[in-house]
Amino acid sequence: MDPVELSGVSYGYGAGALRRAVLREVSLRVAPGEIVLLTGPSGSGKTTLLTLVGALRALQEGSARVLGQELAGAGEGARVRLRRRIGFIFQNHNLLGFLSARQNVAMALETAAELPEAARLAEADRILEAVGLAGHRHKPPAQLSGGQRQRVAVARALVARPGLVLADEPTAALDRASGQEVVRLLRDLARGRGVPILLVTHDPRILDIADRIVSMEDGRVTAA
């Protein structure tokens, strides 16, 4: 069983005559440890597909089995439990400005009730060292560069040892060097654990890190 198995997934906004189809009969599989890039023009449905895989939206049509959980008909409770097993990385990193880099990363472990605070902070320190930010762990996001903030976001996504990493335009706001560094860190850390990555991008600079490139247009997969 693959970590991601989609079959006939369709999704739209609105109802009746005002309904606008965003995804049309999408089928896709992502294997363990595989890095899959979703590309295509704006409005092709890439981000909507990512949010469905990440259980951030309720499935409307088709089948989506993610980390063994069928999302067709799944309630909010089941989707919340699945989201806790997924690492999310967003374009704007979504760090909390009043917390240090260390605290932002440790937050991802707060659902692990068996871990005391000291253990959560130690895990945050370990992953920040792995992404080259050991010397910046006590700094708030405002004192970090764009590339450093995105590396904190990568650390936060991976610290809880997720079964799947979903990334939406993680390099869009970065310069070439920072973007390639972030993607390389993401690839190396995730592959070291056999974690699959599904990454939405418009950035042609990072296509070479993919095992497979999936192109979308008008809500459909046109090449996989």
PDB file of C-alpha atoms in Angstrom:
ATOM      1  CA  MET A   1       0.000   0.000   0.000  1.00  0.00           C
ATOM      2  CA  ASP A   2       1.408   3.394  -1.002  1.00  0.00           C
ATOM      3  CA  PRO A   3       1.288   6.344   1.434  1.00  0.00           C
ATOM      4  CA  VAL A   4      -0.888   8.298  -1.022  1.00  0.00           C
ATOM      5  CA  GLU A   5      -3.477   6.644  -3.279  1.00  0.00           C
ATOM      6  CA  LEU A   6      -5.984   8.868  -5.077  1.00  0.00           C
ATOM      7  CA  SER A   7      -8.631   7.602  -7.470  1.00  0.00           C
ATOM      8  CA  GLY A   8     -11.226   9.666  -9.332  1.00  0.00           C
ATOM      9  CA  VAL A   9     -10.919  12.697  -7.037  1.00  0.00           C
ATOM     10  CA  SER A  10     -13.105  15.622  -8.120  1.00  0.00           C
ATOM     11  CA  TYR A  11     -13.693  18.843  -6.211  1.00  0.00           C
ATOM     12  CA  GLY A  12     -15.561  22.082  -6.813  1.00  0.00           C
ATOM     13  CA  TYR A  13     -16.507  25.342  -5.144  1.00  0.00           C
ATOM     14  CA  GLY A  14     -20.065  26.633  -4.936  1.00  0.00           C
ATOM     15  CA  ALA A  15     -23.296  24.813  -5.752  1.00  0.00           C
ATOM     16  CA  GLY A  16     -25.766  24.401  -8.584  1.00  0.00           C
ATOM     17  CA  ALA A  17     -25.275  26.677 -11.577  1.00  0.00           C
ATOM     18  CA  LEU A  18     -22.552  28.551  -9.691  1.00  0.00           C
ATOM     19  CA  ARG A  19     -20.437  25.468  -9.008  1.00  0.00           C
ATOM     20  CA  ARG A  20     -16.892  25.737 -10.367  1.00  0.00           C
ATOM     21  CA  ALA A  21     -14.985  22.498 -10.853  1.00  0.00           C
ATOM     22  CA  VAL A  22     -11.387  22.705  -9.608  1.00  0.00           C
ATOM     23  CA  LEU A  23     -10.355  19.035  -9.755  1.00  0.00           C
ATOM     24  CA  ARG A  24     -11.623  16.552 -12.311  1.00  0.00           C
ATOM     25  CA  GLU A  25     -11.173  12.789 -11.892  1.00  0.00           C
ATOM     26  CA  VAL A  26      -7.641  12.983 -10.511  1.00  0.00           C
ATOM     27  CA  SER A  27      -5.821   9.729  -9.829  1.00  0.00           C
ATOM     28  CA  LEU A  28      -2.335   9.695  -8.318  1.00  0.00           C
ATOM     29  CA  ARG A  29      -0.086   7.469  -6.228  1.00  0.00           C
ATOM     30  CA  VAL A  30       3.000   8.419  -4.219  1.00  0.00           C
ATOM     31  CA  ALA A  31       5.339   5.628  -3.114  1.00  0.00           C
ATOM     32  CA  PRO A  32       7.346   5.463   0.135  1.00  0.00           C
ATOM     33  CA  GLY A  33      10.363   7.776  -0.018  1.00  0.00           C
ATOM     34  CA  GLU A  34       9.304   9.229  -3.374  1.00  0.00           C
ATOM     35  CA  ILE A  35       9.575  12.952  -4.138  1.00  0.00           C
ATOM     36  CA  VAL A  36       6.733  14.025  -6.439  1.00  0.00           C
ATOM     37  CA  LEU A  37       6.473  17.566  -7.774  1.00  0.00           C
ATOM     38  CA  LEU A  38       3.095  18.964  -8.829  1.00  0.00           C
ATOM     39  CA  THR A  39       3.487  21.585 -11.554  1.00  0.00           C
ATOM     40  CA  GLY A  40       1.140  23.502 -13.810  1.00  0.00           C
ATOM     41  CA  PRO A  41      -0.306  26.973 -14.368  1.00  0.00           C
ATOM     42  CA  SER A  42      -2.025  28.948 -11.624  1.00  0.00           C
ATOM     43  CA  GLY A  43      -5.586  27.731 -11.157  1.00  0.00           C
ATOM     44  CA  SER A  44      -4.860  24.208 -12.345  1.00  0.00           C
ATOM     45  CA  GLY A  45      -5.855  22.695  -8.982  1.00  0.00           C
ATOM     46  CA  LYS A  46      -2.454  21.905  -7.471  1.00  0.00           C
ATOM     47  CA  THR A  47      -2.958  23.555  -4.093  1.00  0.00           C
ATOM     48  CA  THR A  48      -6.527  22.278  -3.767  1.00  0.00           C
ATOM     49  CA  LEU A  49      -5.234  18.753  -4.386  1.00  0.00           C
ATOM     50  CA  LEU A  50      -2.548  19.235  -1.737  1.00  0.00           C
ATOM     51  CA  THR A  51      -5.118  20.406   0.830  1.00  0.00           C
ATOM     52  CA  LEU A  52      -7.288  17.356   0.143  1.00  0.00           C
ATOM     53  CA  VAL A  53      -4.337  14.979   0.577  1.00  0.00           C
ATOM     54  CA  GLY A  54      -3.481  16.814   3.792  1.00  0.00           C
ATOM     55  CA  ALA A  55      -7.042  16.393   5.113  1.00  0.00           C
ATOM     56  CA  LEU A  56      -7.438  20.165   5.334  1.00  0.00           C
ATOM     57  CA  ARG A  57     -10.645  19.898   3.281  1.00  0.00           C
ATOM     58  CA  ALA A  58     -13.352  17.249   3.210  1.00  0.00           C
ATOM     59  CA  LEU A  59     -13.318  15.019   0.144  1.00  0.00           C
ATOM     60  CA  GLN A  60     -16.321  15.474  -2.185  1.00  0.00           C
ATOM     61  CA  GLU A  61     -15.943  12.779  -4.860  1.00  0.00           C
ATOM     62  CA  GLY A  62     -13.635   9.841  -5.406  1.00  0.00           C
ATOM     63  CA  SER A  63     -11.296   7.953  -3.089  1.00  0.00           C
ATOM     64  CA  ALA A  64      -8.249   9.278  -1.245  1.00  0.00           C
ATOM     65  CA  ARG A  65      -6.312   6.892   0.985  1.00  0.00           C
ATOM     66  CA  VAL A  66      -3.537   8.703   2.848  1.00  0.00           C
ATOM     67  CA  LEU A  67      -1.246   6.851   5.268  1.00  0.00           C
ATOM     68  CA  GLY A  68      -3.811   4.062   5.328  1.00  0.00           C
ATOM     69  CA  GLN A  69      -6.752   6.362   6.172  1.00  0.00           C
ATOM     70  CA  GLU A  70      -9.621   6.555   3.678  1.00  0.00           C
ATOM     71  CA  LEU A  71     -10.779  10.169   3.490  1.00  0.00           C
ATOM     72  CA  ALA A  72     -14.012   9.545   1.595  1.00  0.00           C
ATOM     73  CA  GLY A  73     -16.677  10.058   4.244  1.00  0.00           C
ATOM     74  CA  ALA A  74     -14.128  10.757   6.990  1.00  0.00           C
ATOM     75  CA  GLY A  75     -15.293  13.127   9.721  1.00  0.00           C
ATOM     76  CA  GLU A  76     -13.383  16.074  11.144  1.00  0.00           C
ATOM     77  CA  GLY A  77     -12.000  14.009  14.020  1.00  0.00           C
ATOM     78  CA  ALA A  78     -10.439  11.458  11.674  1.00  0.00           C
ATOM     79  CA  ARG A  79      -8.996  14.234   9.520  1.00  0.00           C
ATOM     80  CA  VAL A  80      -7.471  15.961  12.554  1.00  0.00           C
ATOM     81  CA  ARG A  81      -5.790  12.718  13.622  1.00  0.00           C
ATOM     82  CA  LEU A  82      -4.393  12.259  10.112  1.00  0.00           C
ATOM     83  CA  ARG A  83      -3.093  15.838   9.965  1.00  0.00           C
ATOM     84  CA  ARG A  84      -1.024  15.133  13.067  1.00  0.00           C
ATOM     85  CA  ARG A  85       0.878  12.505  11.066  1.00  0.00           C
ATOM     86  CA  ILE A  86       1.690  14.865   8.191  1.00  0.00           C
ATOM     87  CA  GLY A  87       4.399  17.538   7.983  1.00  0.00           C
ATOM     88  CA  PHE A  88       3.228  20.745   6.289  1.00  0.00           C
ATOM     89  CA  ILE A  89       5.472  23.427   4.759  1.00  0.00           C
ATOM     90  CA  PHE A  90       3.908  26.589   3.346  1.00  0.00           C
ATOM     91  CA  GLN A  91       5.272  29.387   1.160  1.00  0.00           C
ATOM     92  CA  ASN A  92       5.087  31.962   3.964  1.00  0.00           C
ATOM     93  CA  HIS A  93       6.408  29.538   6.621  1.00  0.00           C
ATOM     94  CA  ASN A  94       3.665  30.538   9.158  1.00  0.00           C
ATOM     95  CA  LEU A  95       6.043  30.902  12.103  1.00  0.00           C
ATOM     96  CA  LEU A  96       4.819  32.592  15.270  1.00  0.00           C
ATOM     97  CA  GLY A  97       6.701  35.850  15.677  1.00  0.00           C
ATOM     98  CA  PHE A  98       6.625  35.903  19.481  1.00  0.00           C
ATOM     99  CA  LEU A  99       8.348  32.506  19.765  1.00  0.00           C
ATOM    100  CA  SER A 100      11.968  31.583  19.138  1.00  0.00           C
ATOM    101  CA  ALA A 101      12.973  29.250  16.325  1.00  0.00           C
ATOM    102  CA  ARG A 102      13.370  26.519  18.939  1.00  0.00           C
ATOM    103  CA  GLN A 103       9.895  27.099  20.373  1.00  0.00           C
ATOM    104  CA  ASN A 104       8.289  27.215  16.923  1.00  0.00           C
ATOM    105  CA  VAL A 105       9.738  23.793  16.133  1.00  0.00           C
ATOM    106  CA  ALA A 106       8.883  22.326  19.539  1.00  0.00           C
ATOM    107  CA  MET A 107       5.230  23.310  19.038  1.00  0.00           C
ATOM    108  CA  ALA A 108       4.898  20.540  16.465  1.00  0.00           C
ATOM    109  CA  LEU A 109       5.467  18.022  19.275  1.00  0.00           C
ATOM    110  CA  GLU A 110       2.799  19.334  21.648  1.00  0.00           C
ATOM    111  CA  THR A 111       0.340  16.637  20.564  1.00  0.00           C
ATOM    112  CA  ALA A 112       2.793  14.018  21.863  1.00  0.00           C
ATOM    113  CA  ALA A 113       1.484  14.082  25.444  1.00  0.00           C
ATOM    114  CA  GLU A 114       4.083  11.578  26.627  1.00  0.00           C
ATOM    115  CA  LEU A 115       6.928  14.003  25.875  1.00  0.00           C
ATOM    116  CA  PRO A 116       7.725  16.504  28.648  1.00  0.00           C
ATOM    117  CA  GLU A 117       8.681  20.037  27.618  1.00  0.00           C
ATOM    118  CA  ALA A 118      12.397  19.423  28.113  1.00  0.00           C
ATOM    119  CA  ALA A 119      12.270  16.468  25.707  1.00  0.00           C
ATOM    120  CA  ARG A 120      10.350  18.497  23.117  1.00  0.00           C
ATOM    121  CA  LEU A 121      12.930  21.278  23.276  1.00  0.00           C
ATOM    122  CA  ALA A 122      15.768  18.761  22.994  1.00  0.00           C
ATOM    123  CA  GLU A 123      14.189  17.288  19.861  1.00  0.00           C
ATOM    124  CA  ALA A 124      13.795  20.805  18.450  1.00  0.00           C
ATOM    125  CA  ASP A 125      17.479  21.490  19.133  1.00  0.00           C
ATOM    126  CA  ARG A 126      18.463  18.266  17.378  1.00  0.00           C
ATOM    127  CA  ILE A 127      16.533  19.000  14.192  1.00  0.00           C
ATOM    128  CA  LEU A 128      17.624  22.663  14.122  1.00  0.00           C
ATOM    129  CA  GLU A 129      21.221  21.482  14.263  1.00  0.00           C
ATOM    130  CA  ALA A 130      20.493  19.142  11.350  1.00  0.00           C
ATOM    131  CA  VAL A 131      19.271  22.076   9.231  1.00  0.00           C
ATOM    132  CA  GLY A 132      22.236  24.229  10.211  1.00  0.00           C
ATOM    133  CA  LEU A 133      20.496  26.559  12.657  1.00  0.00           C
ATOM    134  CA  ALA A 134      21.894  25.466  16.027  1.00  0.00           C
ATOM    135  CA  GLY A 135      23.389  28.917  16.540  1.00  0.00           C
ATOM    136  CA  HIS A 136      20.079  30.649  15.806  1.00  0.00           C
ATOM    137  CA  ARG A 137      17.709  28.567  17.915  1.00  0.00           C
ATOM    138  CA  HIS A 138      16.899  31.339  20.400  1.00  0.00           C
ATOM    139  CA  LYS A 139      16.185  33.992  17.756  1.00  0.00           C
ATOM    140  CA  PRO A 140      12.638  35.031  16.827  1.00  0.00           C
ATOM    141  CA  PRO A 141      11.671  34.866  13.140  1.00  0.00           C
ATOM    142  CA  ALA A 142      12.209  38.631  12.701  1.00  0.00           C
ATOM    143  CA  GLN A 143      15.928  38.140  13.338  1.00  0.00           C
ATOM    144  CA  LEU A 144      16.284  35.389  10.714  1.00  0.00           C
ATOM    145  CA  SER A 145      16.707  35.676   6.953  1.00  0.00           C
ATOM    146  CA  GLY A 146      14.039  34.355   4.591  1.00  0.00           C
ATOM    147  CA  GLY A 147      16.047  31.210   3.934  1.00  0.00           C
ATOM    148  CA  GLN A 148      16.614  30.647   7.642  1.00  0.00           C
ATOM    149  CA  ARG A 149      12.907  31.063   8.402  1.00  0.00           C
ATOM    150  CA  GLN A 150      12.042  28.487   5.769  1.00  0.00           C
ATOM    151  CA  ARG A 151      14.623  26.114   7.234  1.00  0.00           C
ATOM    152  CA  VAL A 152      12.862  26.491  10.586  1.00  0.00           C
ATOM    153  CA  ALA A 153       9.626  25.566   8.791  1.00  0.00           C
ATOM    154  CA  VAL A 154      11.329  22.468   7.336  1.00  0.00           C
ATOM    155  CA  ALA A 155      12.571  21.519  10.809  1.00  0.00           C
ATOM    156  CA  ARG A 156       9.080  21.984  12.251  1.00  0.00           C
ATOM    157  CA  ALA A 157       7.583  19.770   9.526  1.00  0.00           C
ATOM    158  CA  LEU A 158      10.066  16.958  10.138  1.00  0.00           C
ATOM    159  CA  VAL A 159      10.591  17.025  13.912  1.00  0.00           C
ATOM    160  CA  ALA A 160       7.558  14.839  14.672  1.00  0.00           C
ATOM    161  CA  ARG A 161       8.771  12.182  12.186  1.00  0.00           C
ATOM    162  CA  PRO A 162       5.726  12.444   9.897  1.00  0.00           C
ATOM    163  CA  GLY A 163       4.666   9.718   7.508  1.00  0.00           C
ATOM    164  CA  LEU A 164       4.244  12.263   4.693  1.00  0.00           C
ATOM    165  CA  VAL A 165       5.509  15.774   3.918  1.00  0.00           C
ATOM    166  CA  LEU A 166       3.346  18.214   1.934  1.00  0.00           C
ATOM    167  CA  ALA A 167       4.942  21.440   0.701  1.00  0.00           C
ATOM    168  CA  ASP A 168       3.237  24.328  -1.097  1.00  0.00           C
ATOM    169  CA  GLU A 169       5.652  26.610  -2.991  1.00  0.00           C
ATOM    170  CA  PRO A 170       8.359  26.344  -0.282  1.00  0.00           C
ATOM    171  CA  THR A 171      10.956  28.221  -2.374  1.00  0.00           C
ATOM    172  CA  ALA A 172       8.789  30.903  -3.991  1.00  0.00           C
ATOM    173  CA  ALA A 173       9.926  33.732  -1.715  1.00  0.00           C
ATOM    174  CA  LEU A 174      13.593  32.718  -1.634  1.00  0.00           C
ATOM    175  CA  ASP A 175      16.596  33.567  -3.771  1.00  0.00           C
ATOM    176  CA  ARG A 176      18.220  30.857  -5.833  1.00  0.00           C
ATOM    177  CA  ALA A 177      20.834  29.800  -3.278  1.00  0.00           C
ATOM    178  CA  SER A 178      18.424  29.758  -0.324  1.00  0.00           C
ATOM    179  CA  GLY A 179      15.760  27.941  -2.339  1.00  0.00           C
ATOM    180  CA  GLN A 180      18.099  25.182  -3.433  1.00  0.00           C
ATOM    181  CA  GLU A 181      19.463  24.836   0.093  1.00  0.00           C
ATOM    182  CA  VAL A 182      15.984  24.452   1.583  1.00  0.00           C
ATOM    183  CA  VAL A 183      14.950  21.843  -0.989  1.00  0.00           C
ATOM    184  CA  ARG A 184      18.200  19.930  -0.540  1.00  0.00           C
ATOM    185  CA  LEU A 185      17.702  19.857   3.230  1.00  0.00           C
ATOM    186  CA  LEU A 186      14.115  18.737   2.820  1.00  0.00           C
ATOM    187  CA  ARG A 187      15.125  16.003   0.402  1.00  0.00           C
ATOM    188  CA  ASP A 188      18.057  14.700   2.442  1.00  0.00           C
ATOM    189  CA  LEU A 189      16.261  14.720   5.797  1.00  0.00           C
ATOM    190  CA  ALA A 190      13.075  13.165   4.448  1.00  0.00           C
ATOM    191  CA  ARG A 191      14.813  10.540   2.315  1.00  0.00           C
ATOM    192  CA  GLY A 192      16.957   9.526   5.235  1.00  0.00           C
ATOM    193  CA  ARG A 193      13.712   8.411   6.893  1.00  0.00           C
ATOM    194  CA  GLY A 194      11.958   7.079   3.778  1.00  0.00           C
ATOM    195  CA  VAL A 195       9.305   9.797   3.978  1.00  0.00           C
ATOM    196  CA  PRO A 196       7.481  10.679   0.731  1.00  0.00           C
ATOM    197  CA  ILE A 197       7.206  14.325  -0.311  1.00  0.00           C
ATOM    198  CA  LEU A 198       4.428  15.853  -2.399  1.00  0.00           C
ATOM    199  CA  LEU A 199       5.518  19.350  -3.386  1.00  0.00           C
ATOM    200  CA  VAL A 200       3.623  22.031  -5.325  1.00  0.00           C
ATOM    201  CA  THR A 201       5.906  24.377  -7.231  1.00  0.00           C
ATOM    202  CA  HIS A 202       6.198  26.834 -10.089  1.00  0.00           C
ATOM    203  CA  ASP A 203       9.950  26.997  -9.527  1.00  0.00           C
ATOM    204  CA  PRO A 204      11.874  25.417 -12.435  1.00  0.00           C
ATOM    205  CA  ARG A 205      15.096  25.618 -10.406  1.00  0.00           C
ATOM    206  CA  ILE A 206      14.141  22.658  -8.220  1.00  0.00           C
ATOM    207  CA  LEU A 207      12.753  20.212 -10.790  1.00  0.00           C
ATOM    208  CA  ASP A 208      15.926  18.121 -10.673  1.00  0.00           C
ATOM    209  CA  ILE A 209      15.284  16.944  -7.102  1.00  0.00           C
ATOM    210  CA  ALA A 210      12.112  15.087  -8.105  1.00  0.00           C
ATOM    211  CA  ASP A 211      11.725  11.384  -8.653  1.00  0.00           C
ATOM    212  CA  ARG A 212       8.649  12.225 -10.703  1.00  0.00           C
ATOM    213  CA  ILE A 213       6.989  15.366 -12.040  1.00  0.00           C
ATOM    214  CA  VAL A 214       3.194  15.434 -12.275  1.00  0.00           C
ATOM    215  CA  SER A 215       1.751  18.141 -14.519  1.00  0.00           C
ATOM    216  CA  MET A 216      -1.746  19.513 -14.003  1.00  0.00           C
ATOM    217  CA  GLU A 217      -3.954  21.662 -16.177  1.00  0.00           C
ATOM    218  CA  ASP A 218      -7.600  22.666 -15.755  1.00  0.00           C
ATOM    219  CA  GLY A 219      -8.036  20.367 -12.769  1.00  0.00           C
ATOM    220  CA  ARG A 220      -6.671  17.276 -14.487  1.00  0.00           C
ATOM    221  CA  VAL A 221      -3.405  15.371 -14.381  1.00  0.00           C
ATOM    222  CA  THR A 222      -1.969  15.727 -17.871  1.00  0.00           C
ATOM    223  CA  ALA A 223       1.359  13.950 -17.330  1.00  0.00           C
ATOM    224  CA  ALA A 224       2.669  11.803 -14.517  1.00  0.00           C
TER     225      ALA A 224
END
